[in-house]
């Protein structure tokens, strides 16, 4: 398993602001963008380059150009906020949206949007999703990308739970995971704690009142989380 947790002080500082419940949706979107820029920079550190020739005003020189064709795969909705920063880093990247939402009771991902063409058009895929909670959405996205023919896949998230990392790396050990932080655990409604709440709602300001607060009490949901936690550590 390859998990990279950023140790950059700027990432830690911005993540603390992002978590704060007093952070407004406007500030939240700005922070998601800034964190995506920093994590994207780290996640792309091992991409190959090819030699090109550049003419400076003084002389010709050998320089480097990014070699692989890169695809950005934002998982709707929350992954949308990570796209612009990544496109600033790599203006020629292709963007392929995948629509998934997590069923609140079963915590299983439900696919609702996928317009991938028949065969893969990129060599490296970066899945963009701020939260890696149970890992269900991420593992399903990797399944979709592998069926498409993607050979090299990286997951870029802001916060991960240990349960999600375990699920994703068991299903897809070849996928590199880049995050700003790994939090303590999932609560019995499948939310990352301490976390930041619902990344989609906080970005887009879609708070509809108490009934849509994180999760609904459900024995079934809590049992799904307990199962994930037993897999993580048989002694829990
Ligand atoms: C959130 C998040 C991830 C998923 C993570 O999306 O953006 O896609 O949950 O959870 P998992 O690891 O347990 O699958 P959500 O389903 O809330 O949809 P949204 O982005 O449309 O709000
Ligand atoms: N999705 C979120 O937005 N937050 C969580 O804590 C878990 C899933």
CSV table of C-alpha atoms and ligand atoms in Angstrom, one decimal:
chain,number,residue,atom,x,y,z
A,1,UNK,CA,0.0,0.0,0.0
A,2,UNK,CA,1.3,3.5,-0.9
A,3,UNK,CA,-0.2,6.1,1.3
A,4,UNK,CA,1.3,9.6,1.3
A,5,UNK,CA,0.3,12.0,4.1
A,6,UNK,CA,1.5,15.5,3.5
A,7,UNK,CA,3.8,16.9,6.1
A,8,UNK,CA,3.8,20.4,4.7
A,9,UNK,CA,3.1,23.1,7.3
A,10,UNK,CA,1.0,25.1,4.8
A,11,UNK,CA,-1.2,22.0,4.3
A,12,UNK,CA,-1.7,21.6,8.0
A,13,UNK,CA,-2.5,25.2,8.5
A,14,UNK,CA,-5.1,25.3,5.7
A,15,UNK,CA,-6.6,22.0,6.8
A,16,UNK,CA,-7.2,23.4,10.3
A,17,UNK,CA,-9.1,26.3,8.8
A,18,UNK,CA,-11.1,24.0,6.6
A,19,UNK,CA,-12.2,21.8,9.5
A,20,UNK,CA,-13.4,24.8,11.6
A,21,UNK,CA,-17.2,24.8,11.7
A,22,UNK,CA,-17.2,28.6,11.6
A,23,UNK,CA,-15.6,28.5,8.1
A,24,UNK,CA,-18.1,29.8,5.5
A,25,UNK,CA,-18.9,28.0,2.2
A,26,UNK,CA,-16.9,30.8,0.3
A,27,UNK,CA,-13.9,30.3,2.6
A,28,UNK,CA,-14.3,26.5,2.4
A,29,UNK,CA,-14.2,26.5,-1.4
A,30,UNK,CA,-11.1,28.7,-1.4
A,31,UNK,CA,-9.4,26.4,1.0
A,32,UNK,CA,-10.3,23.3,-0.9
A,33,UNK,CA,-8.8,24.9,-4.0
A,34,UNK,CA,-5.6,25.9,-2.2
A,35,UNK,CA,-5.2,22.5,-0.6
A,36,UNK,CA,-5.8,20.7,-3.9
A,37,UNK,CA,-3.1,22.8,-5.5
A,38,UNK,CA,-0.6,21.7,-2.8
A,39,UNK,CA,-1.6,18.1,-2.7
A,40,UNK,CA,-1.7,17.9,-6.5
A,41,UNK,CA,1.9,19.2,-6.6
A,42,UNK,CA,3.0,16.5,-4.2
A,43,UNK,CA,0.9,13.8,-6.0
A,44,UNK,CA,2.6,14.5,-9.3
A,45,UNK,CA,6.1,14.5,-8.0
A,46,UNK,CA,6.9,11.1,-9.7
A,47,UNK,CA,5.5,11.8,-13.2
A,48,UNK,CA,7.8,11.1,-16.0
A,49,UNK,CA,9.3,13.8,-18.2
A,50,UNK,CA,10.8,13.7,-21.7
A,51,UNK,CA,13.6,15.8,-23.0
A,52,UNK,CA,12.7,18.8,-25.2
A,53,UNK,CA,14.8,21.5,-26.7
A,54,UNK,CA,14.1,25.1,-25.6
A,55,UNK,CA,15.6,28.2,-27.0
A,56,UNK,CA,16.2,30.9,-24.3
A,57,UNK,CA,17.0,34.4,-25.4
A,58,UNK,CA,20.7,33.4,-24.9
A,59,UNK,CA,21.0,29.8,-26.3
A,60,UNK,CA,19.4,26.5,-27.0
A,61,UNK,CA,19.1,24.1,-24.1
A,62,UNK,CA,17.8,20.6,-23.2
A,63,UNK,CA,14.7,20.9,-20.9
A,64,UNK,CA,11.9,18.7,-19.6
A,65,UNK,CA,8.3,18.3,-20.6
A,66,UNK,CA,5.6,16.3,-18.8
A,67,UNK,CA,5.3,13.0,-20.6
A,68,UNK,CA,2.1,11.1,-19.6
A,69,UNK,CA,-1.4,12.2,-20.6
A,70,UNK,CA,-3.1,12.9,-17.3
A,71,UNK,CA,-6.8,12.5,-16.6
A,72,UNK,CA,-8.5,14.3,-13.7
A,73,UNK,CA,-11.5,12.3,-12.3
A,74,UNK,CA,-13.6,14.4,-10.0
A,75,UNK,CA,-16.2,12.4,-8.1
A,76,UNK,CA,-19.4,14.5,-8.0
A,77,UNK,CA,-20.3,16.5,-6.2
A,78,UNK,CA,-17.5,17.3,-3.7
A,79,UNK,CA,-14.6,16.5,-6.1
A,80,UNK,CA,-15.6,19.4,-8.3
A,81,UNK,CA,-14.0,21.9,-5.9
A,82,UNK,CA,-10.6,20.2,-6.6
A,83,UNK,CA,-10.6,20.5,-10.4
A,84,UNK,CA,-9.7,24.1,-11.0
A,85,UNK,CA,-6.5,24.0,-8.9
A,86,UNK,CA,-5.4,20.8,-10.7
A,87,UNK,CA,-6.1,22.3,-14.1
A,88,UNK,CA,-3.9,25.3,-13.1
A,89,UNK,CA,-1.1,22.9,-12.5
A,90,UNK,CA,-1.8,20.9,-15.6
A,91,UNK,CA,-3.8,22.9,-18.2
A,92,UNK,CA,-3.7,20.1,-20.7
A,93,UNK,CA,-5.2,17.4,-18.4
A,94,UNK,CA,-8.5,15.8,-19.5
A,95,UNK,CA,-11.4,16.0,-17.0
A,96,UNK,CA,-13.7,13.0,-16.8
A,97,UNK,CA,-16.5,13.4,-14.2
A,98,UNK,CA,-17.9,10.4,-12.3
A,99,UNK,CA,-21.2,10.8,-10.5
A,100,UNK,CA,-21.5,8.8,-7.3
A,101,UNK,CA,-23.4,9.3,-4.1
A,102,UNK,CA,-23.3,7.4,-0.9
A,103,UNK,CA,-26.5,5.7,0.2
A,104,UNK,CA,-26.9,7.1,3.7
A,105,UNK,CA,-28.3,3.9,5.1
A,106,UNK,CA,-26.1,1.2,3.6
A,107,UNK,CA,-23.1,3.6,2.9
A,108,UNK,CA,-22.7,1.9,-0.5
A,109,UNK,CA,-21.9,4.1,-3.5
A,110,UNK,CA,-24.6,4.6,-6.2
A,111,UNK,CA,-23.4,5.5,-9.7
A,112,UNK,CA,-25.4,8.2,-11.5
A,113,UNK,CA,-23.1,9.8,-14.1
A,114,UNK,CA,-20.4,8.3,-16.3
A,115,UNK,CA,-19.6,9.4,-19.8
A,116,UNK,CA,-16.2,7.7,-20.3
A,117,UNK,CA,-15.6,6.8,-23.9
A,118,UNK,CA,-14.9,3.1,-24.8
A,119,UNK,CA,-11.2,3.1,-24.2
A,120,UNK,CA,-8.9,5.0,-21.9
A,121,UNK,CA,-7.6,8.2,-23.3
A,122,UNK,CA,-5.1,9.0,-20.6
A,123,UNK,CA,-2.1,7.3,-19.0
A,124,UNK,CA,-2.4,8.5,-15.4
A,125,UNK,CA,-5.7,9.1,-13.6
A,126,UNK,CA,-6.0,11.3,-10.5
A,127,UNK,CA,-9.3,10.6,-8.6
A,128,UNK,CA,-10.3,13.8,-6.9
A,129,UNK,CA,-12.6,13.5,-3.9
A,130,UNK,CA,-12.1,15.4,-0.6
A,131,UNK,CA,-13.3,12.6,1.7
A,132,UNK,CA,-12.2,8.9,1.8
A,133,UNK,CA,-14.5,7.6,4.5
A,134,UNK,CA,-15.6,4.0,4.1
A,135,UNK,CA,-13.6,3.8,0.9
A,136,UNK,CA,-16.7,2.6,-1.0
A,137,UNK,CA,-16.9,5.5,-3.4
A,138,UNK,CA,-13.2,5.4,-4.1
A,139,UNK,CA,-13.0,1.7,-4.7
A,140,UNK,CA,-16.0,1.9,-7.1
A,141,UNK,CA,-14.3,4.7,-9.0
A,142,UNK,CA,-11.2,2.7,-9.4
A,143,UNK,CA,-13.3,-0.3,-10.6
A,144,UNK,CA,-14.8,2.0,-13.3
A,145,UNK,CA,-11.4,3.4,-14.3
A,146,UNK,CA,-9.8,0.0,-14.5
A,147,UNK,CA,-12.6,-1.4,-16.6
A,148,UNK,CA,-12.0,1.7,-18.9
A,149,UNK,CA,-8.4,0.6,-19.2
A,150,UNK,CA,-6.6,3.1,-16.9
A,151,UNK,CA,-3.2,1.7,-16.1
A,152,UNK,CA,-2.0,4.0,-13.3
A,153,UNK,CA,-4.4,5.5,-10.8
A,154,UNK,CA,-3.8,7.9,-7.8
A,155,UNK,CA,-6.4,8.9,-5.3
A,156,UNK,CA,-6.1,12.5,-4.0
A,157,UNK,CA,-8.2,13.3,-1.0
A,158,UNK,CA,-8.1,15.9,1.8
A,159,UNK,CA,-9.0,13.7,4.7
A,160,UNK,CA,-9.1,9.9,5.0
A,161,UNK,CA,-10.4,7.5,7.7
A,162,UNK,CA,-8.3,4.4,8.5
A,163,UNK,CA,-11.3,2.3,7.5
A,164,UNK,CA,-11.4,3.8,4.0
A,165,UNK,CA,-7.6,3.4,3.5
A,166,UNK,CA,-7.9,-0.3,4.5
A,167,UNK,CA,-10.9,-0.9,2.1
A,168,UNK,CA,-9.3,0.9,-0.9
A,169,UNK,CA,-5.9,-0.7,-0.4
A,170,UNK,CA,-7.3,-4.2,0.0
A,171,UNK,CA,-9.4,-3.8,-3.2
A,172,UNK,CA,-6.7,-2.0,-5.2
A,173,UNK,CA,-3.3,-2.2,-3.6
A,174,UNK,CA,-1.7,-0.6,-6.7
A,175,UNK,CA,-3.5,2.7,-6.2
A,176,UNK,CA,-1.4,5.4,-4.5
A,177,UNK,CA,-3.3,7.5,-2.0
A,178,UNK,CA,-2.3,11.1,-1.3
A,179,UNK,CA,-4.0,12.9,1.6
A,180,UNK,CA,-3.6,15.9,3.9
A,181,UNK,CA,-4.5,13.9,7.0
A,182,UNK,CA,-5.6,10.5,8.3
A,183,UNK,CA,-8.2,11.0,11.0
A,184,UNK,CA,-9.1,8.8,14.0
A,185,UNK,CA,-12.1,6.8,12.7
A,186,UNK,CA,-15.6,6.7,11.3
A,187,UNK,CA,-18.6,7.4,13.6
A,188,UNK,CA,-21.6,5.1,13.6
A,189,UNK,CA,-23.2,7.1,10.7
A,190,UNK,CA,-20.1,6.7,8.5
A,191,UNK,CA,-18.7,10.2,9.0
A,192,UNK,CA,-15.0,10.8,9.5
A,193,UNK,CA,-14.2,12.1,13.0
A,194,UNK,CA,-12.9,14.6,13.8
A,195,UNK,CA,-13.3,15.3,10.0
A,196,UNK,CA,-14.9,18.4,8.7
A,197,UNK,CA,-18.6,17.3,8.2
A,198,UNK,CA,-20.1,16.9,4.8
A,199,UNK,CA,-17.6,18.2,2.2
A,200,UNK,CA,-20.3,18.6,-0.5
A,201,UNK,CA,-22.7,20.6,1.7
A,202,UNK,CA,-20.0,22.8,3.1
A,203,UNK,CA,-18.7,23.7,-0.4
A,204,UNK,CA,-22.0,24.3,-1.9
A,205,UNK,CA,-24.0,25.7,1.1
A,206,UNK,CA,-26.6,23.0,0.8
A,207,UNK,CA,-27.7,22.7,4.5
A,208,UNK,CA,-31.4,21.9,4.5
A,209,UNK,CA,-31.9,21.8,8.2
A,210,UNK,CA,-31.7,19.2,11.0
A,211,UNK,CA,-33.1,16.2,9.0
A,212,UNK,CA,-30.2,16.5,6.5
A,213,UNK,CA,-27.5,16.9,9.1
A,214,UNK,CA,-24.7,14.2,8.7
A,215,UNK,CA,-26.5,10.8,8.4
A,216,UNK,CA,-29.7,9.5,10.0
A,217,UNK,CA,-29.6,7.2,13.0
A,218,UNK,CA,-29.8,3.7,11.6
A,219,UNK,CA,-28.8,0.4,13.1
A,220,UNK,CA,-28.0,-0.8,9.6
A,221,UNK,CA,-25.5,2.0,9.0
A,222,UNK,CA,-23.8,1.5,12.4
A,223,UNK,CA,-23.5,-2.2,11.6
A,224,UNK,CA,-21.8,-1.4,8.3
A,225,UNK,CA,-19.3,0.8,10.2
A,226,UNK,CA,-18.7,-1.9,12.9
A,227,UNK,CA,-18.0,-4.4,10.1
A,228,UNK,CA,-15.4,-2.1,8.5
A,229,UNK,CA,-13.8,-1.5,11.9
A,230,UNK,CA,-13.6,-5.3,12.7
A,231,UNK,CA,-11.8,-5.8,9.4
A,232,UNK,CA,-9.4,-3.0,10.3
A,233,UNK,CA,-8.5,-4.5,13.7
A,234,UNK,CA,-9.9,-7.9,14.8
A,235,UNK,CA,-9.5,-6.9,18.5
A,236,UNK,CA,-11.7,-3.8,18.4
B,1,LIG,C1,-19.0,12.0,-0.1
B,1,LIG,C2,-17.6,12.3,-0.5
B,1,LIG,C3,-17.2,11.0,-1.2
B,1,LIG,C4,-18.0,10.0,-0.3
B,1,LIG,C5,-17.0,9.3,0.6
B,1,LIG,O1,-19.9,12.1,-1.2
B,1,LIG,O2,-17.5,13.4,-1.4
B,1,LIG,O3,-17.6,10.9,-2.5
B,1,LIG,O4,-19.0,10.7,0.4
B,1,LIG,O5,-17.6,8.4,1.4
B,1,LIG,P1,-17.2,6.8,1.3
B,1,LIG,O6,-15.7,6.7,1.3
B,1,LIG,O7,-17.8,6.2,2.5
B,1,LIG,O8,-17.8,6.2,0.0
B,1,LIG,P2,-21.5,12.1,-1.0
B,1,LIG,O9,-22.0,10.7,-1.1
B,1,LIG,O10,-21.8,12.8,0.3
B,1,LIG,O11,-22.0,12.9,-2.2
B,1,LIG,P3,-21.8,14.4,-2.6
B,1,LIG,O12,-20.4,14.7,-2.9
B,1,LIG,O13,-22.7,14.6,-3.8
B,1,LIG,O14,-22.3,15.3,-1.4
B,2,LIG,N1,-18.5,12.3,3.2
B,2,LIG,C1,-18.3,13.5,3.7
B,2,LIG,O1,-18.5,14.5,3.1
B,2,LIG,N2,-17.8,13.6,5.0
B,2,LIG,C2,-17.6,12.5,5.7
B,2,LIG,O2,-17.1,12.6,6.9
B,2,LIG,C3,-17.8,11.2,5.1
B,2,LIG,C4,-18.3,11.2,3.8
